CSV table of C-alpha atoms in Angstrom, one decimal:
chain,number,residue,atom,x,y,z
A,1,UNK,CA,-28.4,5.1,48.5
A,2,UNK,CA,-29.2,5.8,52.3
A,3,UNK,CA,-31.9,7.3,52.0
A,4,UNK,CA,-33.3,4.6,49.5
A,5,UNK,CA,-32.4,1.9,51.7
A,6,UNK,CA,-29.2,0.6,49.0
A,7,UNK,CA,-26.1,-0.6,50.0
A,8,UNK,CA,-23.2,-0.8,47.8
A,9,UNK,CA,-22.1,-5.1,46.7
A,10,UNK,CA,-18.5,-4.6,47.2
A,11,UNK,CA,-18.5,-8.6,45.3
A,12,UNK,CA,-19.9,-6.8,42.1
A,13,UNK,CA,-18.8,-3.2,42.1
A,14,UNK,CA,-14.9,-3.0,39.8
A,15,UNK,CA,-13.6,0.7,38.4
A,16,UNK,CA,-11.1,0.5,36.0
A,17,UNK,CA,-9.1,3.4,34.6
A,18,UNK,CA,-8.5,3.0,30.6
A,19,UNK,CA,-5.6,4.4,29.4
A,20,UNK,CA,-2.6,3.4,27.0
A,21,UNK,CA,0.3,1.4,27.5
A,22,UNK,CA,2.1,4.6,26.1
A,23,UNK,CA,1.3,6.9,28.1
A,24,UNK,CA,3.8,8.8,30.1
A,25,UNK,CA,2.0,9.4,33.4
A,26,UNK,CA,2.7,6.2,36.1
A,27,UNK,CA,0.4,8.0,39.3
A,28,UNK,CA,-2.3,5.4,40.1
A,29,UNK,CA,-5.6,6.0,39.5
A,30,UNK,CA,-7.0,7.2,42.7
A,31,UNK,CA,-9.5,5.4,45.4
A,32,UNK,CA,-13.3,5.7,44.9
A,33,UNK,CA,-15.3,7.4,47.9
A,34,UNK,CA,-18.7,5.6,48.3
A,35,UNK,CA,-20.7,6.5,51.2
A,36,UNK,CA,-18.7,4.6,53.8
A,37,UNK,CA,-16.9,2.3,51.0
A,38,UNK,CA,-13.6,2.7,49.5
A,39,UNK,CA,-13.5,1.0,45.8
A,40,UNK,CA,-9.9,0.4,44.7
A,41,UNK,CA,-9.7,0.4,41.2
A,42,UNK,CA,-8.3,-2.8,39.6
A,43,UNK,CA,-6.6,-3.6,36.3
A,44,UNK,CA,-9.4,-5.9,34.7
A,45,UNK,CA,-13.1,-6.1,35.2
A,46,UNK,CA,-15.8,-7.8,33.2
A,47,UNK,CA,-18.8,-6.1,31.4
A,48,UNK,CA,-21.7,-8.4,30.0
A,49,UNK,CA,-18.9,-11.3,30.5
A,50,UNK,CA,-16.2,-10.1,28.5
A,51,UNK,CA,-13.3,-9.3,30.7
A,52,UNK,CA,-11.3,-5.9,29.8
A,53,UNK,CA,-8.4,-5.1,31.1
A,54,UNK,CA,-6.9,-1.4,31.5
A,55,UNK,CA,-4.9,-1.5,28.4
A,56,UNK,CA,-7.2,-2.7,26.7
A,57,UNK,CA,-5.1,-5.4,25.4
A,58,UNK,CA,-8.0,-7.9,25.2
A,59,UNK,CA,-4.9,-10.5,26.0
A,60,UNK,CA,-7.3,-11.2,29.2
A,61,UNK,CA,-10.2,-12.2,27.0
A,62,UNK,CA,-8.2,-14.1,24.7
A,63,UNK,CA,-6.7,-16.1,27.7
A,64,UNK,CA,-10.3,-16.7,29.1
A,65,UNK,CA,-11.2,-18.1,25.7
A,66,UNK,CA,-8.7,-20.2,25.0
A,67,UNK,CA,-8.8,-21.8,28.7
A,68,UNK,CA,-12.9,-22.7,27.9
A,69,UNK,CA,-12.3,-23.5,24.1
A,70,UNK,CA,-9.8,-26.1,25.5
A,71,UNK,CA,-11.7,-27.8,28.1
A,72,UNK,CA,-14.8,-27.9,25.7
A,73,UNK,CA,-13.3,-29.6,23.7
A,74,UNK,CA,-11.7,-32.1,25.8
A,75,UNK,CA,-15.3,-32.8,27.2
A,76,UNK,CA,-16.7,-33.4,24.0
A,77,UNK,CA,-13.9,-35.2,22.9
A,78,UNK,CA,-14.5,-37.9,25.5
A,79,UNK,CA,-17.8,-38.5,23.9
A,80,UNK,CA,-16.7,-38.0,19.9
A,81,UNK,CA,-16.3,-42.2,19.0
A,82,UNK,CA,-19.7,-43.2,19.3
A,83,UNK,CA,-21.1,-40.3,17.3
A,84,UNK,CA,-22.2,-39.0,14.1
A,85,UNK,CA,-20.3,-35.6,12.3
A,86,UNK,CA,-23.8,-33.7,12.9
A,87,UNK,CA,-24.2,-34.3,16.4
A,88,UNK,CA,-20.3,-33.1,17.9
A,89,UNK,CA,-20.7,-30.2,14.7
A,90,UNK,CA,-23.4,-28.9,17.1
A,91,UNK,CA,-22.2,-29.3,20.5
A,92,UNK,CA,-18.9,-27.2,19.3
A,93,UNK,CA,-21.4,-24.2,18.5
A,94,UNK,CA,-23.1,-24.2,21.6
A,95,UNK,CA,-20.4,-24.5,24.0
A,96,UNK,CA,-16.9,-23.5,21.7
A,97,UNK,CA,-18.0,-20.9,18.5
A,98,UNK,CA,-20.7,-19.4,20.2
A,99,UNK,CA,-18.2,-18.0,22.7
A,100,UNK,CA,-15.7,-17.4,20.6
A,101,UNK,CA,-18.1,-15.2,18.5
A,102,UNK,CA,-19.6,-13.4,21.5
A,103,UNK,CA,-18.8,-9.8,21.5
A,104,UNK,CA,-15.7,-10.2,18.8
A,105,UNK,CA,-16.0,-7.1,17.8
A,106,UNK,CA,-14.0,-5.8,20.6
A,107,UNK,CA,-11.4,-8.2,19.2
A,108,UNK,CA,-10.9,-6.3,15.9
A,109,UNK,CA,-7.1,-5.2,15.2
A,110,UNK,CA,-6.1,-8.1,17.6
A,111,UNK,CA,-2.6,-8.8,16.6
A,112,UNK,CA,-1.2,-12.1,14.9
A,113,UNK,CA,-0.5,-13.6,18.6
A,114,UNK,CA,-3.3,-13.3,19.9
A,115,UNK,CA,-5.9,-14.4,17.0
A,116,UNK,CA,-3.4,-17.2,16.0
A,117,UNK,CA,-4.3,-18.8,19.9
A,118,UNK,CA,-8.4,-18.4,18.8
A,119,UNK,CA,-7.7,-19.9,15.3
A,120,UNK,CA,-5.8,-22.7,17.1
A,121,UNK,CA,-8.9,-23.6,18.9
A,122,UNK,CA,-11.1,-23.2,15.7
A,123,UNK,CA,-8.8,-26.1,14.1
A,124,UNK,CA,-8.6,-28.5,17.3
A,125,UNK,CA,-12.4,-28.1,17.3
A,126,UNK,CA,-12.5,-28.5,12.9
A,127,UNK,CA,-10.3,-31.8,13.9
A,128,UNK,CA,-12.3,-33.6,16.4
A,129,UNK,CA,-16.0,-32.9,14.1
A,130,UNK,CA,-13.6,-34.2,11.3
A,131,UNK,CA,-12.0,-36.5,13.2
A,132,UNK,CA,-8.9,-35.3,11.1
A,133,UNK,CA,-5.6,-36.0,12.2
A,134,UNK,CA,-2.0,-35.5,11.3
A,135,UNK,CA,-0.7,-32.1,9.8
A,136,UNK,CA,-2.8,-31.1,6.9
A,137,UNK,CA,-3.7,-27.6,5.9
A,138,UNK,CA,-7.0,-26.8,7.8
A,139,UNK,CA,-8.4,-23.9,5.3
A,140,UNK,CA,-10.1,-27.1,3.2
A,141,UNK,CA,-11.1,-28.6,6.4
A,142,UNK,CA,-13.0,-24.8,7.4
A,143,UNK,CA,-14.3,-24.2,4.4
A,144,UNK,CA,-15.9,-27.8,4.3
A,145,UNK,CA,-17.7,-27.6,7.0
A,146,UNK,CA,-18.8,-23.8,5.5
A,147,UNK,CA,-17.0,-22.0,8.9
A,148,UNK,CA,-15.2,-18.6,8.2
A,149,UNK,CA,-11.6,-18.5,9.8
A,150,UNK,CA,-11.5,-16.2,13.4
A,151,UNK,CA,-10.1,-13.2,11.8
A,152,UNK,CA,-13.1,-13.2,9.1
A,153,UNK,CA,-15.6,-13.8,11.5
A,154,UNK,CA,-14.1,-10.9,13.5
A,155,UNK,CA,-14.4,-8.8,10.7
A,156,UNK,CA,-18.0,-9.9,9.9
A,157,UNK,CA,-19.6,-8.9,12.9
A,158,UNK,CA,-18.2,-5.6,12.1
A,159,UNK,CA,-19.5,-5.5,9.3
A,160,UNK,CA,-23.1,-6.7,10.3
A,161,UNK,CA,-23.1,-3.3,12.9
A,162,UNK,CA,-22.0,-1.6,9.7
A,163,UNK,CA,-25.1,-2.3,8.0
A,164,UNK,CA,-27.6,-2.5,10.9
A,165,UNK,CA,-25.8,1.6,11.6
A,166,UNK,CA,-26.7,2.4,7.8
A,167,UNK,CA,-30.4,0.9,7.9
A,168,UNK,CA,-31.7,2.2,11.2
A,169,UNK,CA,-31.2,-1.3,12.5
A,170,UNK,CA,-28.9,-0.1,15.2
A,171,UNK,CA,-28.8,1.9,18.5
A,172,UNK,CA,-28.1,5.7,17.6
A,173,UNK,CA,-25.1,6.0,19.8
A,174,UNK,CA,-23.3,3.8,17.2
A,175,UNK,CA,-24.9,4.9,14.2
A,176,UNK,CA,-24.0,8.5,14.9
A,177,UNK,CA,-19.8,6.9,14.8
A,178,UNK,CA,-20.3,6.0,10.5
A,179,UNK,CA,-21.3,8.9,8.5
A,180,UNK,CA,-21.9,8.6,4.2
A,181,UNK,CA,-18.9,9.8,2.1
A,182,UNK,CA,-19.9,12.3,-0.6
A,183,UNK,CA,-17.9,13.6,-2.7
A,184,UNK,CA,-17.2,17.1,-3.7
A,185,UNK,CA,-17.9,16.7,-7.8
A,186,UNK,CA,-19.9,13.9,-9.3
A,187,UNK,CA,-17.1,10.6,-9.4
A,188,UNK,CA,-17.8,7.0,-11.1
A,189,UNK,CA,-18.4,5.9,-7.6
A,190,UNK,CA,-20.5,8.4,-6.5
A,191,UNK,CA,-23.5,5.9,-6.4
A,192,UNK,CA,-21.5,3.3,-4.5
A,193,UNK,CA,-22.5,3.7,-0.8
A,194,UNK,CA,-19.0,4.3,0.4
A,195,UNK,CA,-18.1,5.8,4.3
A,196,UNK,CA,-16.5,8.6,5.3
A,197,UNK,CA,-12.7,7.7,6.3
A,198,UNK,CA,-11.8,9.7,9.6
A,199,UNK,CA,-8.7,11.5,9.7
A,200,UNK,CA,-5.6,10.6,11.6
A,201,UNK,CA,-6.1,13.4,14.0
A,202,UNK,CA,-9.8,12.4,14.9
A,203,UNK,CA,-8.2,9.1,14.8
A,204,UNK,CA,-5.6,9.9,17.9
A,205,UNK,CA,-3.7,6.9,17.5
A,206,UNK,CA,-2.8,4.5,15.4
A,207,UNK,CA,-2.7,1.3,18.4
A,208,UNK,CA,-6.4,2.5,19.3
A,209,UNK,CA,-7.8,4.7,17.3
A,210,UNK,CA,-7.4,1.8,14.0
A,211,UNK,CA,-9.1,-0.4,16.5
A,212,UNK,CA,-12.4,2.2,17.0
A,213,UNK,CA,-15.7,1.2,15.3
A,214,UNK,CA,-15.6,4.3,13.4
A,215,UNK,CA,-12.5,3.8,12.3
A,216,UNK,CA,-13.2,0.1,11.6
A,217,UNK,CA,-16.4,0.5,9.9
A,218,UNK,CA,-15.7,2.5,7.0
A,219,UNK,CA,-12.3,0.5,6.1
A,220,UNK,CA,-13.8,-2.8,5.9
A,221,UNK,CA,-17.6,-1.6,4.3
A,222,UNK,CA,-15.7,0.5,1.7
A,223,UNK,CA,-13.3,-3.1,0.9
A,224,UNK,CA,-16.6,-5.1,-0.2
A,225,UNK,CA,-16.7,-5.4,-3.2
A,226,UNK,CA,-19.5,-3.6,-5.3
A,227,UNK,CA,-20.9,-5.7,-6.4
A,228,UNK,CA,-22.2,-6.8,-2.7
């Protein structure tokens, strides 16, 4: 870097060491030598603007979320009584679902507590285009206004990749993680494009590995229904 004239921006340079919240070892990761810096790696950076955290618990992301779905919606909110249901319907997709959807696929295998915090701000946002109030079930409310619950949407946009990997629609590095099941004698579902199910031990584990597009991919693409 020297030598070209580059110097390092400490403001925009993170490492982060991944591992599980099971594992054993407790030593710190150790300090990055960089020229004359020292990088000290943290526990959460952010990539493309989704913040992950060592764990990769995504509880950081979902936080972040949460904190902008709220005050979007408060801002809008302020403005809701004078308008029509078309005009607020659109501000909540530029400035509430169009983050939520950003990059959910990291976001697939979530637990209950954490998607339950996104849905939440799916329905406050459902309420004020609605302008629905009390405590009514909000799955009629969703599906009126044709908008697929968090976790579906989650599961969507893994199944989008899924079909963008199987049509050469997709970068190779993730096409290479799906490969077609065929079975060893002829079967009734032989023509059904079907995925090939990794096995536990390519898996790893069970907290991460479940969570892995190729792991991902063929459970929820072999789930459609055929006639899809």
């Amino acid at each position: 870097m020297i030598a070209n004239s580059l110097k390092l921006n400490d403001s925009k340079t993170d490492i982060i060491h991944f591992s599980s919240r099971f594992s054993r070892s407790l030593s710190d990761p150790p300090l990055i030598r960089f020229t004359d810096d020292v990088i000290t790696p943290s526990n959460e950076a952010r990539d493309l603007g989704v913040i992950l955290d060592s764990k990769l618990t995504t509880s950081k992301r979902v936080n972040a979320l949460c904190r902008n779905a709220s005050f979007g919606i408060y801002k809008i909110g302020r403005i809701r009584h004078p308008l029509d249901q078309q005009t607020p319907e659109l501000l909540v997709h530029a400035f509430i679902t169009s983050r939520i959807d950003s990059c959910n696929g990291i976001l697939y295998g979530l637990p209950d507590s954490g998607i339950s915090k996104l849905q939440c701000m799916q329905n406050s946002a459902a309420r004020l285009v609605t302008c629905v109030r009390g405590r009514i079930q909000m799955k009629p409310v969703l599906r009126g206004l044709h908008w697929l619950p968090v976790r579906q949407r989650i599961e969507s946009k893994v199944l989008l990749l899924t079909y963008k990997s199987l049509h050469n629609m997709a970068p190779s590095y993730i096409s290479e993680l799906i490969h077609i099941y065929t079975a060893p004698r002829q079967l009734r579902s032989s023509d059904e494009l079907l995925l090939a199910t990794p096995s536990l031990r390519s898996v790893i584990t069970t907290t991460y590995g479940d969570r892995s597009f190729s792991a991902a991919a063929p459970r929820l693409w072999n789930a459609l229904p055929s006639s899809l």
